[in-house]
Coordinates of N, CA and C in Angstrom, one line a residue:
F83 N 0.8 -1.2 0.0 CA 0.0 0.0 0.0 C 0.9 1.2 0.0
K84 N 0.4 2.3 -0.6 CA 1.1 3.6 -0.7 C 0.3 4.6 0.0
L85 N 0.9 5.2 1.1 CA 0.2 6.2 1.8 C 0.2 7.5 1.1
N86 N -0.5 8.5 1.7 CA -0.6 9.8 1.0 C 0.7 10.5 1.0
D87 N 1.6 10.2 1.9 CA 2.9 10.9 2.0 C 3.9 10.2 1.1
G88 N 3.5 9.1 0.4 CA 4.4 8.4 -0.5 C 5.0 7.2 0.2
T89 N 4.8 7.0 1.5 CA 5.4 5.9 2.2 C 4.8 4.5 1.7
I90 N 5.7 3.6 1.4 CA 5.2 2.2 1.0 C 5.2 1.4 2.2
I91 N 4.1 0.7 2.5 CA 4.0 -0.2 3.6 C 3.7 -1.6 3.1
N92 N 4.2 -2.6 3.9 CA 3.9 -4.0 3.5 C 3.4 -4.7 4.8
G93 N 2.5 -5.7 4.6 CA 1.9 -6.4 5.7 C 1.3 -7.7 5.2
E94 N 0.9 -8.5 6.2 CA 0.2 -9.7 5.9 C -1.2 -9.7 6.4
A95 N -2.1 -10.1 5.5 CA -3.6 -10.1 5.9 C -3.8 -11.0 7.1
S96 N -4.4 -10.4 8.1 CA -4.7 -11.1 9.3 C -6.1 -11.7 9.4
S97 N -7.1 -10.9 9.0 CA -8.5 -11.3 9.0 C -9.3 -10.5 8.1
F98 N -10.4 -11.0 7.7 CA -11.4 -10.3 6.8 C -12.8 -10.6 7.3
N99 N -13.5 -9.6 7.8 CA -14.8 -9.8 8.4 C -15.7 -8.6 8.1
D100 N -16.8 -8.5 8.8 CA -17.7 -7.4 8.6 C -17.1 -6.0 9.0
D101 N -16.0 -6.1 9.8 CA -15.4 -4.8 10.1 C -14.4 -4.3 9.0
G102 N -14.1 -5.2 8.1 CA -13.2 -4.9 7.0 C -12.0 -5.8 7.0
L103 N -10.9 -5.3 6.4 CA -9.7 -6.0 6.2 C -8.6 -5.6 7.2
I104 N -8.1 -6.5 8.0 CA -7.1 -6.2 9.0 C -5.7 -6.6 8.5
I105 N -4.8 -5.7 8.4 CA -3.4 -6.0 8.0 C -2.5 -6.0 9.2
R106 N -1.7 -7.0 9.4 CA -0.8 -7.1 10.5 C 0.6 -6.7 10.0
L107 N 1.2 -5.7 10.7 CA 2.5 -5.3 10.3 C 3.6 -5.6 11.4
T108 N 4.8 -5.7 10.9 CA 5.9 -5.9 11.9 C 6.7 -4.5 11.8
V109 N 6.9 -3.9 13.0 CA 7.5 -2.6 13.0 C 9.0 -2.8 13.5
G110 N 9.9 -2.3 12.7 CA 11.3 -2.3 13.0 C 12.0 -3.6 13.0
G111 N 11.3 -4.6 12.3 CA 11.9 -5.9 12.1 C 11.9 -6.8 13.3
F112 N 11.1 -6.5 14.4 CA 11.0 -7.3 15.5 C 9.5 -7.8 15.6
S113 N 9.3 -9.0 15.8 CA 7.9 -9.6 15.8 C 7.1 -9.0 16.9
E114 N 7.7 -8.6 18.1 CA 6.9 -8.2 19.2 C 6.4 -6.7 19.0
R115 N 7.0 -6.0 18.0 CA 6.5 -4.7 17.7 C 5.5 -4.8 16.6
V116 N 4.2 -4.8 16.9 CA 3.2 -5.0 16.0 C 2.3 -3.8 15.8
A117 N 2.0 -3.4 14.6 CA 1.0 -2.4 14.3 C -0.1 -3.0 13.4
W118 N -1.2 -2.3 13.4 CA -2.3 -2.8 12.6 C -2.9 -1.8 11.7
I119 N -3.3 -2.1 10.5 CA -4.0 -1.2 9.6 C -5.4 -1.8 9.3
R120 N -6.4 -1.0 9.5 CA -7.7 -1.5 9.2 C -8.4 -0.8 8.1
F121 N -8.8 -1.5 7.0 CA -9.6 -0.9 5.9 C -11.1 -1.3 6.2
T122 N -11.9 -0.3 6.3 CA -13.4 -0.6 6.5 C -13.9 -1.1 5.2
Q123 N -15.1 -1.7 5.2 CA -15.8 -2.2 4.0 C -16.0 -1.0 3.0
E124 N -16.3 0.2 3.6 CA -16.6 1.3 2.7 C -15.3 1.7 1.9
S125 N -14.2 1.7 2.6 CA -12.9 2.1 2.0 C -12.5 1.1 1.0
L126 N -12.8 -0.2 1.3 CA -12.4 -1.3 0.3 C -13.2 -1.1 -1.0
K127 N -14.5 -0.8 -0.8 CA -15.3 -0.6 -2.0 C -14.7 0.6 -2.9
E128 N -14.3 1.6 -2.2 CA -13.7 2.7 -2.9 C -12.4 2.3 -3.7
L129 N -11.6 1.5 -3.0 CA -10.4 1.1 -3.6 C -10.6 0.2 -4.8
A130 N -11.7 -0.7 -4.7 CA -12.0 -1.6 -5.8 C -12.4 -0.8 -7.0
K131 N -13.1 0.4 -6.8 CA -13.5 1.2 -8.0 C -12.3 1.9 -8.6
D132 N -11.3 2.1 -7.8 CA -10.1 2.9 -8.2 C -9.1 2.0 -8.8
T133 N -9.3 1.4 -9.9 CA -8.4 0.4 -10.5 C -7.1 1.0 -11.0
K134 N -7.1 2.3 -11.4 CA -5.9 2.9 -11.9 C -5.1 3.6 -10.8
N135 N -5.5 3.4 -9.6 CA -4.8 3.9 -8.4 C -4.6 5.4 -8.5
T136 N -5.6 6.1 -9.1 CA -5.5 7.6 -9.2 C -6.0 8.2 -8.0
K137 N -6.7 7.5 -7.1 CA -7.1 8.1 -5.9 C -6.9 7.0 -4.8
F138 N -6.6 7.5 -3.6 CA -6.3 6.6 -2.5 C -7.1 6.9 -1.3
V139 N -7.8 6.0 -0.7 CA -8.5 6.2 0.5 C -7.6 5.9 1.7
E140 N -7.3 6.9 2.5 CA -6.3 6.7 3.5 C -6.8 5.7 4.6
P141 N -6.0 4.7 4.9 CA -6.4 3.7 5.9 C -6.3 4.3 7.4
F142 N -7.0 3.6 8.2 CA -6.8 3.9 9.7 C -5.6 3.1 10.2
I143 N -4.6 3.8 10.7 CA -3.4 3.2 11.2 C -3.3 3.4 12.7
E144 N -3.1 2.3 13.4 CA -3.0 2.3 14.8 C -1.8 1.5 15.3
I145 N -0.9 2.2 16.0 CA 0.2 1.5 16.7 C -0.1 1.6 18.2
P146 N -0.3 0.4 18.8 CA -0.6 0.4 20.2 C 0.3 1.3 21.1
P147 N -0.3 2.1 21.9 CA 0.5 3.0 22.8 C 1.5 2.3 23.6
E148 N 1.2 1.1 24.1 CA 2.1 0.3 24.9 C 3.4 -0.1 24.2
V149 N 3.2 -0.3 22.8 CA 4.4 -0.6 22.0 C 5.3 0.6 21.9
I150 N 4.8 1.8 21.7 CA 5.6 3.0 21.6 C 6.3 3.3 22.9
A151 N 5.5 3.2 24.0 CA 6.1 3.4 25.3 C 7.2 2.4 25.6
K152 N 7.0 1.2 25.3 CA 8.0 0.1 25.5 C 9.3 0.5 24.8
Q153 N 9.2 0.9 23.6 CA 10.4 1.2 22.8 C 11.2 2.4 23.4
R154 N 10.4 3.4 23.8 CA 11.0 4.6 24.3 C 11.7 4.4 25.6
E155 N 11.2 3.4 26.4 CA 11.8 3.1 27.7 C 13.1 2.3 27.5
K156 N 13.4 1.8 26.4 CA 14.6 0.9 26.2 C 15.9 1.7 26.0
V157 N 16.3 2.5 27.0 CA 17.5 3.2 27.0 C 18.6 2.3 27.7
I158 N 19.6 1.9 27.0 CA 20.6 1.0 27.6 C 21.6 1.8 28.4
T159 N 21.6 1.6 29.7 CA 22.5 2.3 30.6 C 23.5 1.3 31.3
L160 N 24.5 1.8 31.9 CA 25.5 1.0 32.6 C 25.5 1.4 34.1
K161 N 25.7 0.4 34.9 CA 25.9 0.6 36.4 C 27.4 0.9 36.6
E162 N 28.3 0.3 35.9 CA 29.7 0.5 36.0 C 30.3 0.8 34.6
V163 N 31.3 1.6 34.6 CA 31.9 2.1 33.4 C 33.3 1.4 33.2
P164 N 33.8 1.3 32.0 CA 35.2 0.7 31.8 C 36.2 1.4 32.6
R165 N 37.2 0.8 33.0 CA 38.3 1.4 33.8 C 39.1 2.4 33.0
E166 N 39.1 2.3 31.7 CA 39.9 3.2 30.9 C 39.2 4.6 30.8
A167 N 37.9 4.7 31.2 CA 37.2 6.0 31.1 C 37.7 6.9 32.2
E168 N 38.4 8.0 31.9 CA 39.1 8.8 32.9 C 38.2 10.1 33.1
A169 N 37.8 10.8 32.1 CA 37.1 12.0 32.2 C 35.7 11.8 32.7
V170 N 35.2 12.7 33.5 CA 33.8 12.6 34.1 C 32.8 12.6 32.9
S171 N 33.1 13.4 31.9 CA 32.1 13.5 30.8 C 32.1 12.2 30.1
H172 N 33.2 11.5 29.9 CA 33.3 10.2 29.3 C 32.5 9.2 30.1
K173 N 32.6 9.2 31.4 CA 31.9 8.2 32.3 C 30.4 8.4 32.2
L174 N 30.0 9.7 32.2 CA 28.6 10.0 32.2 C 27.9 9.6 30.9
L175 N 28.6 9.8 29.8 CA 28.1 9.5 28.4 C 27.9 8.0 28.3
L176 N 28.8 7.2 28.9 CA 28.7 5.8 28.9 C 27.6 5.3 29.8
R177 N 27.5 5.8 31.0 CA 26.6 5.3 31.9 C 25.1 5.7 31.5
A178 N 25.0 6.8 30.9 CA 23.6 7.3 30.5 C 23.1 6.7 29.2
G179 N 24.0 5.9 28.5 CA 23.6 5.3 27.3 C 23.6 6.2 26.1
F180 N 24.6 7.1 26.1 CA 24.7 8.0 24.9 C 25.7 7.5 23.9
I181 N 26.7 6.8 24.3 CA 27.8 6.3 23.4 C 28.2 5.0 23.9
R182 N 28.9 4.2 23.0 CA 29.5 3.0 23.3 C 30.8 2.9 22.4
P183 N 31.9 2.4 23.0 CA 33.1 2.3 22.2 C 33.1 1.1 21.3
L184 N 33.6 1.3 20.1 CA 33.7 0.2 19.1 C 35.2 -0.3 19.1
S185 N 36.1 0.6 19.2 CA 37.5 0.3 19.4 C 38.1 1.6 20.0
S186 N 39.4 1.5 20.2 CA 40.1 2.7 20.9 C 39.9 4.0 20.0
G187 N 39.2 5.0 20.6 CA 39.1 6.2 19.9 C 38.0 6.2 18.8
V188 N 37.2 5.2 18.8 CA 36.0 5.1 17.8 C 34.8 4.7 18.6
Y189 N 33.7 5.6 18.4 CA 32.5 5.4 19.2 C 31.3 5.3 18.4
L190 N 30.3 4.5 18.9 CA 29.0 4.5 18.4 C 28.1 5.5 19.1
F191 N 27.2 6.2 18.4 CA 26.3 7.1 19.1 C 24.9 6.3 19.2
L192 N 24.5 6.0 20.4 CA 23.2 5.4 20.6 C 22.1 6.4 20.4
P193 N 20.8 5.9 20.3 CA 19.7 6.8 19.9 C 19.7 8.1 20.7
M194 N 19.9 8.0 22.1 CA 19.8 9.2 22.9 C 21.0 10.1 22.5
G195 N 22.2 9.6 22.4 CA 23.3 10.4 22.0 C 23.2 11.0 20.6
L196 N 22.6 10.3 19.7 CA 22.4 10.9 18.3 C 21.4 12.0 18.4
R197 N 20.4 11.9 19.2 CA 19.4 13.0 19.3 C 20.1 14.3 19.8
V198 N 21.0 14.1 20.8 CA 21.7 15.3 21.3 C 22.6 15.9 20.2
L199 N 23.3 15.0 19.5 CA 24.3 15.4 18.4 C 23.5 16.1 17.4
R200 N 22.4 15.7 17.0 CA 21.6 16.4 15.9 C 21.1 17.7 16.4
K201 N 20.8 17.8 17.7 CA 20.3 19.1 18.2 C 21.5 20.1 18.2
I202 N 22.7 19.7 18.5 CA 23.9 20.5 18.5 C 24.2 21.0 17.1
E203 N 24.1 20.0 16.2 CA 24.3 20.4 14.7 C 23.3 21.5 14.3
A204 N 22.0 21.4 14.7 CA 21.0 22.3 14.3 C 21.4 23.7 14.8
I205 N 21.9 23.8 16.1 CA 22.2 25.1 16.7 C 23.4 25.7 15.9
V206 N 24.4 24.9 15.7 CA 25.6 25.4 14.9 C 25.2 25.8 13.5
R207 N 24.4 25.0 12.9 CA 24.0 25.3 11.5 C 23.2 26.6 11.4
E208 N 22.3 26.8 12.4 CA 21.5 28.1 12.5 C 22.4 29.3 12.6
E209 N 23.4 29.2 13.5 CA 24.3 30.3 13.7 C 25.2 30.6 12.5
M210 N 25.7 29.5 11.9 CA 26.6 29.7 10.7 C 25.8 30.4 9.5
N211 N 24.6 29.9 9.3 CA 23.7 30.5 8.3 C 23.4 31.9 8.6
R212 N 23.1 32.3 9.8 CA 22.8 33.6 10.2 C 24.0 34.5 10.0
A213 N 25.2 34.0 10.1 CA 26.4 34.8 9.9 C 26.8 35.0 8.4
G214 N 26.0 34.3 7.5 CA 26.2 34.5 6.1 C 27.1 33.4 5.5
A215 N 27.4 32.4 6.2 CA 28.2 31.3 5.7 C 27.2 30.3 4.9
Q216 N 27.8 29.6 3.9 CA 27.0 28.7 3.1 C 27.5 27.3 3.4
E217 N 26.6 26.3 3.6 CA 27.0 25.0 3.9 C 27.2 24.2 2.6
L218 N 28.3 23.3 2.7 CA 28.5 22.4 1.6 C 29.0 21.1 2.3
L219 N 29.3 20.1 1.5 CA 29.8 18.8 2.0 C 31.0 18.3 1.1
M220 N 32.1 18.2 1.8 CA 33.3 17.7 1.0 C 33.6 16.3 1.4
P221 N 34.3 15.6 0.5 CA 34.6 14.2 0.7 C 35.7 14.0 1.8
A222 N 35.6 12.8 2.5 CA 36.6 12.5 3.5 C 37.8 11.9 2.9
L223 N 37.7 11.4 1.7 CA 38.8 10.7 1.0 C 39.6 11.7 0.1
H224 N 40.8 12.0 0.5 CA 41.6 13.0 -0.3 C 42.7 12.4 -1.0
P225 N 42.9 12.7 -2.3 CA 44.0 12.1 -3.1 C 45.4 12.7 -2.6
R226 N 46.4 11.8 -2.6 CA 47.7 12.2 -2.1 C 48.2 13.5 -2.9
E227 N 48.0 13.5 -4.2 CA 48.5 14.6 -5.0 C 48.1 16.0 -4.4
L228 N 46.9 16.1 -3.9 CA 46.4 17.4 -3.5 C 47.2 17.8 -2.2
W229 N 47.5 16.9 -1.3 CA 48.2 17.3 -0.1 C 49.7 17.5 -0.4
E230 N 50.2 16.9 -1.5 CA 51.6 17.1 -1.8 C 51.9 18.5 -2.3
R231 N 50.9 19.1 -2.9 CA 51.0 20.5 -3.4 C 51.4 21.4 -2.3
T232 N 50.8 21.2 -1.1 CA 51.1 22.1 0.0 C 52.2 21.5 0.9
G233 N 52.7 20.4 0.6 CA 53.8 19.8 1.4 C 53.4 19.1 2.7
R234 N 52.1 19.0 2.9 CA 51.6 18.5 4.1 C 51.4 17.0 4.1
W235 N 51.5 16.3 3.0 CA 51.4 14.9 2.9 C 52.5 14.3 3.9
E236 N 53.7 14.9 3.9 CA 54.8 14.4 4.7 C 54.8 15.1 6.1
T237 N 54.5 16.4 6.1 CA 54.7 17.1 7.4 C 53.6 16.8 8.3
Y238 N 52.4 16.4 7.8 CA 51.3 16.1 8.8 C 51.6 14.8 9.6
G239 N 52.5 14.0 9.1 CA 53.0 12.9 9.8 C 52.0 11.7 10.0
D240 N 52.2 11.0 11.1 CA 51.4 9.8 11.3 C 50.0 10.2 11.8
D241 N 49.7 11.4 12.0 CA 48.3 11.8 12.4 C 47.3 11.6 11.3
M242 N 47.8 11.6 10.1 CA 46.8 11.3 8.9 C 46.8 9.8 8.7
M243 N 45.5 9.3 8.6 CA 45.3 7.9 8.2 C 45.4 7.8 6.7
K244 N 46.2 6.9 6.2 CA 46.4 6.8 4.7 C 46.0 5.4 4.3
V245 N 45.4 5.3 3.1 CA 44.9 4.1 2.5 C 45.3 4.1 1.0
K246 N 45.2 2.9 0.4 CA 45.4 2.7 -1.0 C 44.2 2.0 -1.7
D247 N 43.9 2.4 -2.9 CA 42.8 1.7 -3.6 C 43.4 0.5 -4.3
R248 N 42.5 -0.2 -5.1 CA 43.0 -1.4 -5.7 C 44.1 -1.2 -6.8
T249 N 44.2 0.0 -7.3 CA 45.2 0.3 -8.3 C 46.5 0.8 -7.6
G250 N 46.5 0.9 -6.3 CA 47.7 1.4 -5.6 C 47.8 2.9 -5.4
R251 N 46.8 3.6 -5.9 CA 46.8 5.0 -5.7 C 46.5 5.4 -4.2
E252 N 47.3 6.3 -3.7 CA 47.2 6.6 -2.2 C 46.2 7.8 -1.9
F253 N 45.5 7.6 -0.8 CA 44.6 8.6 -0.3 C 44.8 8.8 1.2
G254 N 44.3 10.0 1.6 CA 44.3 10.2 3.0 C 42.9 10.4 3.5
L255 N 42.6 10.0 4.7 CA 41.3 10.2 5.3 C 41.4 11.6 6.0
G256 N 40.6 12.5 5.5 CA 40.8 13.9 5.8 C 40.8 14.3 7.3
P257 N 41.9 14.8 7.9 CA 41.9 15.3 9.2 C 41.5 16.7 9.3
T258 N 41.5 17.4 8.1 CA 41.1 18.8 7.9 C 40.9 19.0 6.4
H259 N 40.3 20.1 6.0 CA 39.9 20.2 4.6 C 40.4 21.5 3.9
E260 N 41.6 22.1 4.4 CA 42.1 23.3 3.8 C 42.4 23.1 2.3
E261 N 43.1 21.9 2.0 CA 43.5 21.7 0.7 C 42.3 21.5 -0.3
V262 N 41.3 20.8 0.2 CA 40.1 20.5 -0.6 C 39.3 21.8 -0.9
I263 N 39.1 22.6 0.1 CA 38.3 23.8 -0.1 C 39.0 24.8 -0.9
T264 N 40.3 24.9 -0.8 CA 41.1 25.9 -1.5 C 41.1 25.5 -3.0
Q265 N 41.2 24.2 -3.3 CA 41.1 23.8 -4.7 C 39.7 24.1 -5.3
L266 N 38.7 23.9 -4.5 CA 37.3 24.1 -5.0 C 37.2 25.6 -5.3
V267 N 37.6 26.5 -4.4 CA 37.4 27.9 -4.6 C 38.3 28.4 -5.8
A268 N 39.5 27.9 -6.0 CA 40.3 28.2 -7.1 C 39.6 27.9 -8.4
Q269 N 38.9 26.8 -8.4 CA 38.2 26.4 -9.7 C 36.9 27.2 -9.9
E270 N 36.2 27.6 -8.8 CA 34.9 28.1 -9.0 C 34.8 29.7 -8.9
I271 N 35.8 30.3 -8.2 CA 35.8 31.8 -8.1 C 36.7 32.4 -9.2
H272 N 36.2 33.2 -10.0 CA 36.9 33.7 -11.1 C 37.1 35.3 -11.1
S273 N 36.4 35.9 -10.1 CA 36.5 37.4 -10.0 C 36.4 37.8 -8.6
Y274 N 37.1 39.0 -8.3 CA 37.0 39.5 -7.0 C 35.6 39.9 -6.6
Q275 N 34.7 40.1 -7.6 CA 33.3 40.4 -7.3 C 32.6 39.2 -6.6
D276 N 33.1 38.0 -6.7 CA 32.5 36.9 -6.1 C 32.9 36.7 -4.6
L277 N 33.8 37.6 -4.2 CA 34.2 37.6 -2.8 C 33.6 38.7 -2.0
P278 N 33.5 38.6 -0.7 CA 34.0 37.5 0.2 C 33.1 36.3 0.1
K279 N 33.6 35.2 0.5 CA 32.9 33.9 0.5 C 33.2 33.1 1.8
M280 N 32.2 32.7 2.5 CA 32.4 31.9 3.7 C 31.7 30.5 3.4
L281 N 32.4 29.5 3.5 CA 31.9 28.1 3.3 C 32.2 27.2 4.5
Y282 N 31.2 26.4 4.9 CA 31.4 25.5 6.1 C 30.8 24.2 5.8
Q283 N 31.2 23.2 6.6 CA 30.6 21.9 6.5 C 30.6 21.3 7.9
I284 N 29.7 20.3 8.1 CA 29.7 19.5 9.3 C 29.9 18.1 8.8
Q285 N 31.1 17.6 9.1 CA 31.5 16.3 8.5 C 32.5 15.5 9.3
V286 N 32.6 14.2 9.0 CA 33.5 13.4 9.8 C 34.9 13.6 9.5
K287 N 35.7 13.7 10.5 CA 37.2 13.8 10.4 C 37.9 12.6 11.0
F288 N 39.1 12.3 10.5 CA 39.9 11.2 11.0 C 41.3 11.7 11.3
R289 N 41.7 11.3 12.5 CA 43.1 11.6 13.0 C 43.6 10.4 13.8
D290 N 44.7 10.0 13.5 CA 45.3 8.8 14.1 C 46.0 9.2 15.5
E291 N 45.1 9.5 16.5 CA 45.6 9.9 17.8 C 46.5 8.8 18.4
P292 N 47.7 9.1 18.8 CA 48.6 8.1 19.4 C 48.0 7.5 20.7
R293 N 47.2 8.3 21.4 CA 46.6 7.8 22.6 C 45.3 8.4 22.8
P294 N 44.2 7.8 22.2 CA 42.9 8.4 22.4 C 42.5 8.4 23.8
R295 N 42.0 9.6 24.3 CA 41.6 9.7 25.7 C 40.4 10.6 25.9
F296 N 39.8 10.5 27.0 CA 38.7 11.4 27.4 C 37.5 11.2 26.6
G297 N 37.2 10.0 26.1 CA 36.0 9.8 25.3 C 35.9 10.6 24.0
L298 N 34.9 11.4 23.8 CA 34.8 12.1 22.6 C 35.7 13.3 22.4
L299 N 36.5 13.6 23.4 CA 37.4 14.8 23.3 C 38.7 14.4 22.5
R300 N 39.1 13.2 22.5 CA 40.3 12.8 21.7 C 40.0 11.5 21.0
C301 N 39.5 11.6 19.8 CA 39.1 10.4 19.0 C 39.9 10.3 17.8
K302 N 39.8 9.1 17.2 CA 40.3 8.8 15.9 C 39.3 9.2 14.8
E303 N 38.0 9.2 15.1 CA 37.0 9.6 14.2 C 36.0 10.5 14.9
F304 N 35.7 11.6 14.4 CA 34.8 12.6 15.1 C 34.1 13.5 14.1
L305 N 33.0 14.1 14.6 CA 32.2 15.0 13.7 C 32.7 16.4 14.0
M306 N 32.9 17.2 13.0 CA 33.5 18.5 13.2 C 32.8 19.5 12.2
K307 N 32.6 20.7 12.7 CA 32.2 21.8 11.9 C 33.4 22.7 11.6
D308 N 33.8 22.8 10.3 CA 34.9 23.6 9.9 C 34.4 24.7 8.9
C309 N 34.8 25.9 9.1 CA 34.4 27.0 8.2 C 35.6 27.7 7.6
Y310 N 35.5 28.1 6.3 CA 36.7 28.7 5.6 C 36.2 30.0 4.9
S311 N 36.9 31.1 5.1 CA 36.6 32.3 4.5 C 37.6 32.7 3.4
F312 N 37.1 33.4 2.4 CA 38.0 33.8 1.3 C 37.7 35.3 1.0
D313 N 38.7 36.1 1.0 CA 38.5 37.5 0.9 C 39.6 38.1 -0.1
T314 N 39.3 39.4 -0.4 CA 40.2 40.1 -1.4 C 41.4 40.7 -0.7
C315 N 41.4 41.0 0.6 CA 42.5 41.6 1.3 C 42.5 41.2 2.7
R316 N 43.6 41.5 3.4 CA 43.7 41.1 4.8 C 42.6 41.8 5.7
E317 N 42.3 43.1 5.4 CA 41.3 43.7 6.2 C 39.9 43.0 6.1
D318 N 39.6 42.6 4.9 CA 38.3 41.8 4.7 C 38.4 40.5 5.4
A319 N 39.6 39.9 5.4 CA 39.7 38.6 6.1 C 39.5 38.8 7.6
E320 N 40.1 39.9 8.2 CA 39.9 40.2 9.6 C 38.4 40.4 9.9
R321 N 37.7 41.0 9.0 CA 36.3 41.3 9.2 C 35.5 40.0 9.2
S322 N 35.9 39.1 8.3 CA 35.2 37.8 8.2 C 35.4 37.0 9.5
Y323 N 36.7 37.1 10.0 CA 37.0 36.5 11.3 C 36.2 37.0 12.4
A324 N 36.0 38.3 12.4 CA 35.2 39.0 13.5 C 33.8 38.5 13.5
V325 N 33.2 38.3 12.3 CA 31.9 37.8 12.1 C 31.7 36.4 12.7
M326 N 32.7 35.6 12.4 CA 32.7 34.2 13.0 C 32.9 34.2 14.5
K327 N 33.7 35.1 15.0 CA 33.9 35.2 16.4 C 32.6 35.6 17.1
K328 N 31.9 36.5 16.5 CA 30.6 37.0 17.1 C 29.6 35.9 17.1
A329 N 29.6 35.1 16.0 CA 28.7 34.0 15.9 C 28.9 32.9 17.0
Y330 N 30.2 32.7 17.3 CA 30.5 31.7 18.4 C 30.2 32.3 19.7

């Protein structure tokens, strides 16, 4: 069935009687999470007439309140935290069920933690947009040649994680994006009249921390907002910096 908002739903016919057709759904892939869709006899007659599917009679959809409440209550918490958790913030995030470690310096965001992360993103995004910056998204995989132009392929050292594709070409997992954004602007900006320009992104960064510590404060993989300004002179660059400082 296709709902009015375009959502496609699938289910198995459970019963057909005077009340209409009852469809049993499995929600979220778990059999204990059950929802029901009921088509009345009147709506079924309307559907039968509509052979070209040009009109849809919206079904009655009901998810038992106890199912919703049960899922919302399932926040996984810890009574004790791992011994390697040093910072108070790290301990609290683990105990409250916000994050879980996958490996050293790499974390999973659980549903509660992801909700907080998305709210923080929304606040940052709102302030950046208000300051006149434009959002874009750059790739995390950077070709070696780009970093060699600035000499940072070698000078960045072991902090950059490096990989090779099947042809042997080398790439770096972006710890920062100055090289990428500068190449983009060099290709796209052709006149001083297109400046000033402030561009930002909220994207995953990778840094091979020698000793990841303090939970989310020192990670190998983390989400970061980075903003870059391009101006015609130093005075305009200082002005752009002041705008960002005020936004923060």
